Coordinates of C-alpha atoms in Angstrom, one line a residue:
X48 CA 9.2 -12.0 11.9
X49 CA 12.5 -12.2 10.1
X50 CA 14.9 -9.3 10.0
X51 CA 14.2 -8.8 6.3
X52 CA 10.4 -8.7 6.8
X53 CA 10.8 -6.3 9.7
X54 CA 12.8 -3.9 7.5
X55 CA 10.2 -4.3 4.7
X56 CA 7.4 -3.3 7.1
X57 CA 9.4 -0.3 8.4
X58 CA 9.8 0.6 4.7
X59 CA 6.0 0.7 4.4
X60 CA 5.7 2.8 7.5
X61 CA 8.1 5.4 6.2
X62 CA 7.6 5.5 2.5
X63 CA 4.0 4.3 1.7
X64 CA 1.4 7.1 1.2
X65 CA -1.5 4.8 2.1
X66 CA -0.2 2.8 5.0
X67 CA 2.5 5.0 6.4
X68 CA 4.0 8.4 6.6
X69 CA 4.5 8.8 2.9
X70 CA 8.0 10.3 3.2
X71 CA 10.4 10.5 0.3
X72 CA 14.0 9.4 0.4
X73 CA 15.7 12.7 -0.6
X74 CA 17.0 15.4 1.7
X75 CA 17.6 13.9 5.2
X76 CA 15.2 11.0 5.7
X77 CA 17.5 9.6 8.4
X78 CA 16.8 12.6 10.6
X79 CA 13.0 12.0 10.0
X80 CA 13.6 8.3 11.0
X81 CA 15.4 9.4 14.2
X82 CA 12.7 12.0 15.0
X83 CA 9.8 9.4 14.7
X84 CA 11.8 6.9 16.8
X85 CA 12.4 9.5 19.5
X86 CA 8.8 10.7 19.5
X87 CA 7.5 7.1 19.7
X88 CA 9.8 6.5 22.6
X89 CA 8.3 9.4 24.6
X90 CA 4.8 7.9 24.5
X91 CA 2.4 8.3 26.2
X92 CA 2.9 12.1 26.0
X93 CA 0.4 12.8 28.8
X94 CA 2.7 11.2 31.4
X95 CA 5.2 13.5 33.2
X96 CA 4.6 16.3 30.7
X97 CA 6.5 14.4 28.0
X98 CA 4.6 16.6 25.4
X99 CA 7.0 19.4 26.3
X100 CA 10.0 17.2 25.2
X101 CA 8.0 16.3 22.1
X102 CA 7.6 19.9 21.3
X103 CA 11.3 20.6 21.7
X104 CA 12.1 17.7 19.4
X105 CA 9.9 19.3 16.7
X106 CA 11.8 22.5 17.1
X107 CA 9.4 24.5 19.2
X108 CA 8.1 25.8 15.9
X109 CA 4.4 26.7 16.2
X110 CA 2.4 24.1 14.2
X111 CA 5.3 21.7 13.6
X112 CA 4.4 19.6 16.7
X113 CA 0.8 19.4 15.4
X114 CA 1.8 18.5 11.8
X115 CA 4.4 15.8 12.8
X116 CA 2.1 14.1 15.4
X117 CA -0.8 14.4 13.0
X118 CA 1.2 12.6 10.3
X119 CA 2.1 9.9 12.8
X120 CA -1.5 9.5 13.8
X121 CA -2.6 9.2 10.1
X122 CA 0.1 6.5 9.7
X123 CA -1.6 4.6 12.6
X124 CA 1.4 4.9 15.0
X125 CA -0.3 6.9 17.7
X126 CA -3.8 8.0 18.7
X127 CA -5.1 10.7 21.0
X128 CA -8.1 11.8 22.9
X129 CA -8.7 15.5 23.4
X130 CA -5.2 16.7 22.4
X131 CA -2.4 15.4 20.3
X132 CA -0.1 16.4 23.2
X133 CA -1.7 13.5 25.1
X134 CA -1.1 10.9 22.4
X135 CA -0.2 7.3 23.1
X136 CA 1.1 4.3 21.0
X137 CA -1.1 2.0 19.0
X138 CA -0.2 -1.6 18.4
X139 CA 1.5 -0.5 15.1
X140 CA 3.3 2.2 17.0
X141 CA 4.6 -0.3 19.6
X142 CA 5.7 -2.6 16.8
X143 CA 7.4 0.2 14.9
X144 CA 9.3 1.5 18.0
X145 CA 10.6 -2.0 18.8
X146 CA 11.7 -2.5 15.2
X147 CA 13.3 0.9 15.0
X148 CA 15.3 0.3 18.2
X149 CA 17.1 -2.6 16.5
X150 CA 17.2 -1.4 12.8
X151 CA 19.6 1.1 11.3
X152 CA 18.2 3.6 8.8
X153 CA 20.7 2.6 6.1
X154 CA 19.3 -1.0 6.3
X155 CA 15.8 0.3 5.8
X156 CA 16.6 2.3 2.7
X157 CA 17.6 -0.9 0.8
X158 CA 14.2 -2.6 1.3
X159 CA 11.0 -2.8 -0.7
X160 CA 7.4 -3.8 0.1
X161 CA 6.5 -7.0 1.9
X162 CA 3.6 -9.3 0.9
X163 CA 4.4 -8.9 -2.8
X164 CA 3.1 -5.4 -2.6
X165 CA -0.2 -6.3 -1.0
X166 CA -1.3 -4.1 2.0
X167 CA -0.3 -5.0 5.5
X168 CA -2.9 -6.3 7.9
X169 CA -3.3 -5.7 11.6
X170 CA -1.6 -9.0 12.2
X171 CA 1.6 -7.5 10.9
X172 CA 1.8 -5.2 13.9
X173 CA 1.2 -7.9 16.4
X174 CA 4.2 -10.1 15.4
X175 CA 7.5 -9.6 17.3
X176 CA 9.5 -6.8 15.6
X177 CA 13.1 -8.1 15.2
X178 CA 15.2 -6.3 12.7

């Protein structure tokens, strides 16, 4: 996958309401980008009590941990069994983490949708993520 296409797919993950997190670009979206990258990098949360670090990243605010991880799950980046604190990465989450580790947020913000605006398929998240 080309650098441009990887950034377009990250754009979908962050800004699209149907396929991603549905974030807006105002305020401090770079902090949200960093938070998602850092949380994905902790997965699986059930190992070595990584859920505690995840809670601290979400500010140790009651409910914030649940809301943030729930949004990440709805975006298809993670899944969980009996508790969100035991979440693990999906294929899309692994792809996203790899892309985020090589892409700067300011590059993402200049992108648009891939596939001429058509929805992504599962195949998008199996391709190497090079940004």
